[in-house]
mmCIF file of C-alpha atoms and ligand atoms in Angstrom:
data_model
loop_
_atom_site.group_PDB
_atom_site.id
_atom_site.type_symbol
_atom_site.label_atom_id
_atom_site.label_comp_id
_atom_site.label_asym_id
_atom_site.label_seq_id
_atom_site.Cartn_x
_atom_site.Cartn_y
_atom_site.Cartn_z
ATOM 1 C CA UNK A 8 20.425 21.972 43.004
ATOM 2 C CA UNK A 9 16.696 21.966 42.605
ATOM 3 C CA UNK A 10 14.769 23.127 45.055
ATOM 4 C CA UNK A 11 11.235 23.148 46.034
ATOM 5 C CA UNK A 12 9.560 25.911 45.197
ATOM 6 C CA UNK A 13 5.945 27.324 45.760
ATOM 7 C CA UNK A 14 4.573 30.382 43.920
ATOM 8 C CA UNK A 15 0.729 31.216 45.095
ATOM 9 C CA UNK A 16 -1.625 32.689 42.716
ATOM 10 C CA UNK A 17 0.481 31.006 40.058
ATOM 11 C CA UNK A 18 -1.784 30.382 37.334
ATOM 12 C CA UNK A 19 -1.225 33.335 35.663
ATOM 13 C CA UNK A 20 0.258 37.175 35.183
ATOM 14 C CA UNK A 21 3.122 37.867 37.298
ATOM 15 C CA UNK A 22 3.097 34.509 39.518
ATOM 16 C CA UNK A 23 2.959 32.784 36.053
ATOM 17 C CA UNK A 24 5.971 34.616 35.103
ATOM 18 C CA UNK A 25 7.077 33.847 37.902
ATOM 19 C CA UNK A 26 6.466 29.753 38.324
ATOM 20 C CA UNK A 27 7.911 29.604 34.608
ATOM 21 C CA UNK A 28 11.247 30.872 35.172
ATOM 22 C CA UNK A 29 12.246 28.556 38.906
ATOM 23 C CA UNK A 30 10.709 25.637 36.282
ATOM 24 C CA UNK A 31 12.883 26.225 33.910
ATOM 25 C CA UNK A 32 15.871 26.609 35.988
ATOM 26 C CA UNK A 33 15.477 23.293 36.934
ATOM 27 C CA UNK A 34 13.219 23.320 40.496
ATOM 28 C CA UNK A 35 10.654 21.280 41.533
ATOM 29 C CA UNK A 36 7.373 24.155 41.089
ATOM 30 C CA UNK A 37 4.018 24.017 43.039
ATOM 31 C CA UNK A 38 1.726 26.757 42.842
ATOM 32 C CA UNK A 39 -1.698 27.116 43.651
ATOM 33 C CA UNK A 40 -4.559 29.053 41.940
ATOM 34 C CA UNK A 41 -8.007 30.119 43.290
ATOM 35 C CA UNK A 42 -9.794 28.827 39.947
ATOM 36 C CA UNK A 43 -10.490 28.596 36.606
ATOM 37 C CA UNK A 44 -8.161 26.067 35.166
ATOM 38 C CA UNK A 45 -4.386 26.452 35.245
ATOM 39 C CA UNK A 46 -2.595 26.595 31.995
ATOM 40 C CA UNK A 47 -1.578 23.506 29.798
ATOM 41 C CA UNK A 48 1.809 25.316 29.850
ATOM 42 C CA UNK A 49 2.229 24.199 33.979
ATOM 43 C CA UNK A 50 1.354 20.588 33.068
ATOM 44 C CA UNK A 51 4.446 20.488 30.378
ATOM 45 C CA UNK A 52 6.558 22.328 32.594
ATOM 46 C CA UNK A 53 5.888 19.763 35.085
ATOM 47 C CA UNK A 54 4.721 22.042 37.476
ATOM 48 C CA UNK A 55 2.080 20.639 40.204
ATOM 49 C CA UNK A 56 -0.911 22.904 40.563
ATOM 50 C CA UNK A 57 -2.853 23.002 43.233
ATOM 51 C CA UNK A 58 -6.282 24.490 43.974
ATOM 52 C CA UNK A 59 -6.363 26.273 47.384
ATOM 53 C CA UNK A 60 -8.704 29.996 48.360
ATOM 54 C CA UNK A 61 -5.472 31.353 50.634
ATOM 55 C CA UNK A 62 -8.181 33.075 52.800
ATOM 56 C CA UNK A 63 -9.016 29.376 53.841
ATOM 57 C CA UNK A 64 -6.817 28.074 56.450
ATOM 58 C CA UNK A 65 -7.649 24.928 55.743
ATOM 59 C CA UNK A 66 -6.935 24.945 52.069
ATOM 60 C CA UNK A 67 -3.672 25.929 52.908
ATOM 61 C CA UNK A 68 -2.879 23.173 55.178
ATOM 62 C CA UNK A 69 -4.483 20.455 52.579
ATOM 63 C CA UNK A 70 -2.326 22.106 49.310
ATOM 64 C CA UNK A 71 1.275 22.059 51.475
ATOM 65 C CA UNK A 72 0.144 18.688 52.401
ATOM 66 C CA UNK A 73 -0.169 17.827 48.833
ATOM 67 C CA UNK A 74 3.120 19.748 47.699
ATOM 68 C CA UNK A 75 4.966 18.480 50.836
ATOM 69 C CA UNK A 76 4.120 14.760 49.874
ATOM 70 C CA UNK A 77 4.955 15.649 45.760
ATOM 71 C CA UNK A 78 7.761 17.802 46.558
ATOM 72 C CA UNK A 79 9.096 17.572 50.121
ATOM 73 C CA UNK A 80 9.237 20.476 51.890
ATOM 74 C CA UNK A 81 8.785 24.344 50.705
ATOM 75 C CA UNK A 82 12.599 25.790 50.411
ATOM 76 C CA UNK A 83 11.146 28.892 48.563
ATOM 77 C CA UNK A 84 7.879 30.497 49.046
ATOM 78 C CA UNK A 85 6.770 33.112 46.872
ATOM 79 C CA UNK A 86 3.704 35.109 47.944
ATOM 80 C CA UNK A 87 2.382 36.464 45.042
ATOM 81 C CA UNK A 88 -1.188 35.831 45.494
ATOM 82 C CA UNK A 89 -3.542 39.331 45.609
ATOM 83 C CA UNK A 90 -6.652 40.559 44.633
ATOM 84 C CA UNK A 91 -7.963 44.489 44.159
ATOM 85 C CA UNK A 92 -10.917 45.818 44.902
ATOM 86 C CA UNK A 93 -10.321 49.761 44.309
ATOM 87 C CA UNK A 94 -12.945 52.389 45.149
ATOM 88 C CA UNK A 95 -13.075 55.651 46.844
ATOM 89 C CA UNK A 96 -13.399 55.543 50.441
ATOM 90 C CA UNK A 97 -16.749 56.755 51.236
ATOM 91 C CA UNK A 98 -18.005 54.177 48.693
ATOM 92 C CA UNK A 99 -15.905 51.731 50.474
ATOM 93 C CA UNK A 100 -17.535 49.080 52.056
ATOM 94 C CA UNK A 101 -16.295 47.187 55.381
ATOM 95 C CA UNK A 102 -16.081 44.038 53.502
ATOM 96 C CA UNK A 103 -14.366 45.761 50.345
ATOM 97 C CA UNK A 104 -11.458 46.779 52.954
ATOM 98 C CA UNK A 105 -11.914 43.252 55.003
ATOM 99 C CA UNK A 106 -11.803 41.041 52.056
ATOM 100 C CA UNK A 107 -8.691 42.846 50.280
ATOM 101 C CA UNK A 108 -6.371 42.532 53.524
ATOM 102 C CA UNK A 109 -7.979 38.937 54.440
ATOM 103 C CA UNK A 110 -6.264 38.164 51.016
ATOM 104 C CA UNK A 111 -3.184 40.089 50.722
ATOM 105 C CA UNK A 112 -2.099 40.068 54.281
ATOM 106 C CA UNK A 113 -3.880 37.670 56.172
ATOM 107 C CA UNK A 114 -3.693 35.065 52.951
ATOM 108 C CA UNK A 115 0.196 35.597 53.214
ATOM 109 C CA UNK A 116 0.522 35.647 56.882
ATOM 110 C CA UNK A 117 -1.440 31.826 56.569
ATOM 111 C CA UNK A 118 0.805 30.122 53.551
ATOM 112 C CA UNK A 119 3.782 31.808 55.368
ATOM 113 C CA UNK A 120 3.558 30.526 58.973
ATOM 114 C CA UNK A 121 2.535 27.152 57.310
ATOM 115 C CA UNK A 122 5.873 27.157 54.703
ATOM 116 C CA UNK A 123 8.268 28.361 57.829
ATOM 117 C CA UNK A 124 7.493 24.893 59.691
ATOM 118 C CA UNK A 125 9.624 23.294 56.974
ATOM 119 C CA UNK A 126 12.204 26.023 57.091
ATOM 120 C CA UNK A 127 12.473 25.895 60.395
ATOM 121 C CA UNK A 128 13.340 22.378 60.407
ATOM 122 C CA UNK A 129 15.775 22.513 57.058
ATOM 123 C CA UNK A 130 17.494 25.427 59.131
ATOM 124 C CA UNK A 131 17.155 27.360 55.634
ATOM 125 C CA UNK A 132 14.468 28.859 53.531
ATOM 126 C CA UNK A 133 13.526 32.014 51.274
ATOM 127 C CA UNK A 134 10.476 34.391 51.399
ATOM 128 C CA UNK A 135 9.712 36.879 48.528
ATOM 129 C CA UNK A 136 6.527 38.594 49.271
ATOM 130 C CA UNK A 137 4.906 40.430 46.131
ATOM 131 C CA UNK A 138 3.808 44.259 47.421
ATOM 132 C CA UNK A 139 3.361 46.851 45.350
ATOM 133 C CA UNK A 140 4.759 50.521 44.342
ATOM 134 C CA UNK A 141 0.995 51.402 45.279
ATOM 135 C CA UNK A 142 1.564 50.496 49.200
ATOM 136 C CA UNK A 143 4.911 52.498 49.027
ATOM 137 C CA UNK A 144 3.347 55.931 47.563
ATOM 138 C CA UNK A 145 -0.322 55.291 48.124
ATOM 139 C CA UNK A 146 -3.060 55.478 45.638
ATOM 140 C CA UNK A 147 -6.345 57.052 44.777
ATOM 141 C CA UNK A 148 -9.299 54.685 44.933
ATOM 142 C CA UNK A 149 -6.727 52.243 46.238
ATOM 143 C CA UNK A 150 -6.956 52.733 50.217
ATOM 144 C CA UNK A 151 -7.364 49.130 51.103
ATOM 145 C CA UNK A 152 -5.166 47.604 48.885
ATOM 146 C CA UNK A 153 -2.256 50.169 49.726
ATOM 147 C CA UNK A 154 -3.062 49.653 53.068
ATOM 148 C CA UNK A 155 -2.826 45.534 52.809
ATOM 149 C CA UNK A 156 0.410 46.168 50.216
ATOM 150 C CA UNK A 157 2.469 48.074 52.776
ATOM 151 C CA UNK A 158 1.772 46.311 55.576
ATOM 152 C CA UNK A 159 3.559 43.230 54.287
ATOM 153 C CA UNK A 160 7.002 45.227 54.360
ATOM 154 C CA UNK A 161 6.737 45.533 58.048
ATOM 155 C CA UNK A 162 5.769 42.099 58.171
ATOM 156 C CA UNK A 163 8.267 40.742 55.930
ATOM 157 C CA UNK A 164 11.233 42.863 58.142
ATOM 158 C CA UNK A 165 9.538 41.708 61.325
ATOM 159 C CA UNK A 166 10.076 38.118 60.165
ATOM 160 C CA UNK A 167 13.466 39.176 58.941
ATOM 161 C CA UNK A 168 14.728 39.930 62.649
ATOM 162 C CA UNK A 169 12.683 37.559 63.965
ATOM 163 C CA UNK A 170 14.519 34.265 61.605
ATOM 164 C CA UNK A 171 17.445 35.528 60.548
ATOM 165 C CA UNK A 172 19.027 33.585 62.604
ATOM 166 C CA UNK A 173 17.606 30.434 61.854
ATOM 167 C CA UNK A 174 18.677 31.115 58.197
ATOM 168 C CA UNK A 175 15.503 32.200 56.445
ATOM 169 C CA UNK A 176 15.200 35.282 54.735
ATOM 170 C CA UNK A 177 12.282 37.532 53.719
ATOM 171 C CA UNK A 178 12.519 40.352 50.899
ATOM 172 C CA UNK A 179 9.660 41.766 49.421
ATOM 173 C CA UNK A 180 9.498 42.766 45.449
ATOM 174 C CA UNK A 181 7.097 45.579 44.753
ATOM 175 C CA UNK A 182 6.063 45.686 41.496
ATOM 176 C CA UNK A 183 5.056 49.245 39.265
ATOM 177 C CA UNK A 184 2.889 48.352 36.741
ATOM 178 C CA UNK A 185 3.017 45.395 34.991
ATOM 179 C CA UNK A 186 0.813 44.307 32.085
ATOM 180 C CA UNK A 187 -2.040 41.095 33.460
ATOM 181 C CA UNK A 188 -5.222 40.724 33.640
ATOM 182 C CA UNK A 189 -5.301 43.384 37.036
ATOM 183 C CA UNK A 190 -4.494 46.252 35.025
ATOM 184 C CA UNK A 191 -5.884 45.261 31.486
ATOM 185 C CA UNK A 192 -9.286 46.750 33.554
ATOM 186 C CA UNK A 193 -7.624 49.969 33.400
ATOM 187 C CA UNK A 194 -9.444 52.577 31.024
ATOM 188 C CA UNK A 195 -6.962 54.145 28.511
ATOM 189 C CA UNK A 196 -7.147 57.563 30.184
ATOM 190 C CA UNK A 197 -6.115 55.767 33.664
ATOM 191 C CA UNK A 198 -3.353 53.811 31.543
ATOM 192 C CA UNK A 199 -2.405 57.313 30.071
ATOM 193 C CA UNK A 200 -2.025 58.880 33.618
ATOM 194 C CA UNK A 201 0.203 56.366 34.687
ATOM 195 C CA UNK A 202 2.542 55.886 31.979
ATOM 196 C CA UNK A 203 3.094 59.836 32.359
ATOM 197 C CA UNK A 204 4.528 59.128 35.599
ATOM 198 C CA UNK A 205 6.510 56.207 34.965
ATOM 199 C CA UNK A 206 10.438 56.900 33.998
ATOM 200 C CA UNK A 207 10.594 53.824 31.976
ATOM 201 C CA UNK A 208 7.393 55.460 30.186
ATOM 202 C CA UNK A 209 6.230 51.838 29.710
ATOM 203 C CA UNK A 210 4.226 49.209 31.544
ATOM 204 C CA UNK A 211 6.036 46.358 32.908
ATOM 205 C CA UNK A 212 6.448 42.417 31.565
ATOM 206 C CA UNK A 213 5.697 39.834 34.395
ATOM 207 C CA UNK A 214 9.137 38.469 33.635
ATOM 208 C CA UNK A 215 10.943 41.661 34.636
ATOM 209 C CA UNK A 216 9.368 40.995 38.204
ATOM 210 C CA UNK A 217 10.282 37.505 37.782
ATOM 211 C CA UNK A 218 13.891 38.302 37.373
ATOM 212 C CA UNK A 219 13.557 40.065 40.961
ATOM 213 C CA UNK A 220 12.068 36.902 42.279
ATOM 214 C CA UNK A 221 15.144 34.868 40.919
ATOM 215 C CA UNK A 222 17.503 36.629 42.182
ATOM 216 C CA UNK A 223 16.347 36.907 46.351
ATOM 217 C CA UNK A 224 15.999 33.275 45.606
ATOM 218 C CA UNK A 225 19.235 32.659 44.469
ATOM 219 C CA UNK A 226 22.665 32.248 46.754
ATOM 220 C CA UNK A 227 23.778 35.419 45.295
ATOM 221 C CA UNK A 228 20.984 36.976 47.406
ATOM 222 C CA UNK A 229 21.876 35.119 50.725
ATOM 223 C CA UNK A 230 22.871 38.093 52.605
ATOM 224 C CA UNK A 231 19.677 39.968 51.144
ATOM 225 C CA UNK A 232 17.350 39.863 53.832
ATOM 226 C CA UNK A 233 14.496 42.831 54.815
ATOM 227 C CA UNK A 234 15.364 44.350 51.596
ATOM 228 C CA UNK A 235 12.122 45.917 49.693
ATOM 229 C CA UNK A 236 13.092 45.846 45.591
ATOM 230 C CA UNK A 237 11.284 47.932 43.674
ATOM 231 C CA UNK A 238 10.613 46.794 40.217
ATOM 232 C CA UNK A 239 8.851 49.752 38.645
ATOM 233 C CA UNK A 240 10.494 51.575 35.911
ATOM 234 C CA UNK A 241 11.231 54.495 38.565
ATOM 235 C CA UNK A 242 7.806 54.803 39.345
ATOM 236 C CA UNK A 243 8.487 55.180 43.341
ATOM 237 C CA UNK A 244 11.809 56.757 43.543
HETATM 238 P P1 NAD B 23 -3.761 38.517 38.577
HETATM 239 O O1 NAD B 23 -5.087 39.034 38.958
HETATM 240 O O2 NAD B 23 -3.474 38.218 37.146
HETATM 241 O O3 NAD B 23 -3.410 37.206 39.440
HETATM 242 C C1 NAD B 23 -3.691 37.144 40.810
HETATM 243 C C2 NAD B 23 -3.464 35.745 41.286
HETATM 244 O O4 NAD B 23 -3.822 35.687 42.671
HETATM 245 C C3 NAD B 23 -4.317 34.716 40.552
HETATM 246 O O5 NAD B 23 -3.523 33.598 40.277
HETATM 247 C C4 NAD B 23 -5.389 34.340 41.576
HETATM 248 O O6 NAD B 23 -5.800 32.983 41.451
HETATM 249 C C5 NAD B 23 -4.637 34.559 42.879
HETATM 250 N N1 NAD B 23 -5.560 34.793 43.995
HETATM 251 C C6 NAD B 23 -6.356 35.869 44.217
HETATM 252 N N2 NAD B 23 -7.076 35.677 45.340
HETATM 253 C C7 NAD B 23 -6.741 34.476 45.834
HETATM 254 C C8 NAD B 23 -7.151 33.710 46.956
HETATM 255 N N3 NAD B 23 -8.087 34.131 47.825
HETATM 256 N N4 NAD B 23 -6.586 32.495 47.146
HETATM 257 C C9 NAD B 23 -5.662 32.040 46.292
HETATM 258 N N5 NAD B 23 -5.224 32.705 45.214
HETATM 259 C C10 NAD B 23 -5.766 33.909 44.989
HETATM 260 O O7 NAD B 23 -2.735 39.563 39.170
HETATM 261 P P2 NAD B 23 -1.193 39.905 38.859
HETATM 262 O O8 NAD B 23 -1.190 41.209 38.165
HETATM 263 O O9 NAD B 23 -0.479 38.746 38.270
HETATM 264 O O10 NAD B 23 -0.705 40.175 40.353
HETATM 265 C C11 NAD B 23 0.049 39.259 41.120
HETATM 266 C C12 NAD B 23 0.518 39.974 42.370
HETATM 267 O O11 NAD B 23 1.289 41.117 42.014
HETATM 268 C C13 NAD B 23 -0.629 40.489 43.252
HETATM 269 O O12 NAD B 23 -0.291 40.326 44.615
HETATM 270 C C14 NAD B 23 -0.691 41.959 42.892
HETATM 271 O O13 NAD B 23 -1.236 42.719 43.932
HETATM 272 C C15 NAD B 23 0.767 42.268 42.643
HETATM 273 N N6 NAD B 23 0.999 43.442 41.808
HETATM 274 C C16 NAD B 23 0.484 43.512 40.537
HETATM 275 C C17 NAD B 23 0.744 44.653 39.781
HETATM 276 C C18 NAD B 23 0.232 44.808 38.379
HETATM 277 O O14 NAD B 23 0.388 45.890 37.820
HETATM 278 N N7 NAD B 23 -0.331 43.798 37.755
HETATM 279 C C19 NAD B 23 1.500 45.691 40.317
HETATM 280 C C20 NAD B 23 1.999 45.574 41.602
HETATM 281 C C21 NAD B 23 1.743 44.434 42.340
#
């Protein structure tokens, strides 16, 4: 059955990955991007892309709007959309940490509250929040975006014992490395140092996070709910 499906920050790397494979399954795709242009690949896809800054409240409203009018209600929301601003602390400024969470957390906690009034009503819906291995183990240079990464697990499980009941479920994916345009700014000694640690001893492909995505999506997953995936070669174990 096709579903509607929103993926934000879809216009490329992971959430591209990501939009691609519940289009070609068959669902009815929205995502939005910040800017730039989305890909020609969306359009003949059929995918409806939507421009909308998540840290905007009122973007958010006008894009589900949009997608609700397009697509009828949001059956799968996946929260992909995230931004990095790494430096060491005590170069760290108050709007370097603000701006990070305002996107990664506060963004989500705005297109999620907003998707959940339509899953509320359809008495069903799925939440896949993208983290990251980073806000499981921490990372150098990385305090505020660990710090916005892990604090969507205990937001996702909060939500999970909070709607469970009503039939929605929320799982977060977190990611290792994966090869986009966030890590191609990686210096080959830093890309070095990682791959050292990873198991997989590779970087990896947006559609092996993807396949995650899928599959908390799916029915297979519906008694998967609160669950944190990791998808990151062994990274984090
Ligand atoms: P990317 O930089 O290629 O894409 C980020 C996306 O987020 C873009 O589509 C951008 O438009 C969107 N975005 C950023 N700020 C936004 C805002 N204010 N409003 C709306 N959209 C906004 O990054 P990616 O590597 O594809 O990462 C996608 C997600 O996966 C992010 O949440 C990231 O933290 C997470 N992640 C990435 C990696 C990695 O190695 N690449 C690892 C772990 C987790």
């Amino acid at each position: 059955m096709s579903r509607s499906v929103l993926v934000t920050g879809g216009n490329r790397g992971i959430g591209l990955a990501i939009a691609r494979a519940f289009a070609q399954a068959g669902d009815k795709v929205a995502i939005t991007y910040r800017s730039g242009e989305p890909p020609q690949e969306l359009a003949e896809l059929g995918v409806l892309a939507v421009r909308c800054d998540i840290t905007d409240s009122e973007q958010v409203e006008q894009a589900y709007k949009e997608i609700e009018a397009k697509h009828g209600n949001v059956e799968v929301l996946v929260a992909n959309a995230g931004i990095t601003k790494d430096t060491l602390l005590m170069r760290m400024s108050e709007e370097d940490f603000a701006s990070v969470v305002d996107t990664n957390l506060t963004g989500t906690f705005r297109v999620v509250k907003r998707a959940n009034r339509g899953m509320l009503r359809a008495k069903k819906g799925r939440v896949v929040l993208i983290s990251s291995v980073v806000g499981l183990l921490g990372g150098a240079g990385q305090a505020n975006y660990a710090a916005s990464k892990a604090a969507l697990v205990g937001f996702a499980r909060s939500l999970a014992r909070e709607l469970g009941s009503r039939n929605i479920t929320f799982n977060v994916v977190a990611p290792g490395f994966v090869d986009t345009d966030m890590t191609k700014v990686l210096s080959d000694e830093q890309r070095a140092g990682i791959l050292a640690q990873v198991p997989l001893a590779r970087y990896a492909q947006p559609e092996e996070i993807a396949a995650a995505v899928s599959f908390l999506a799916s029915d297979d997953a519906a008694y998967i709910t609160g669950a944190v995936i990791p998808v990151d070669g062994g990274l984090g174990m």
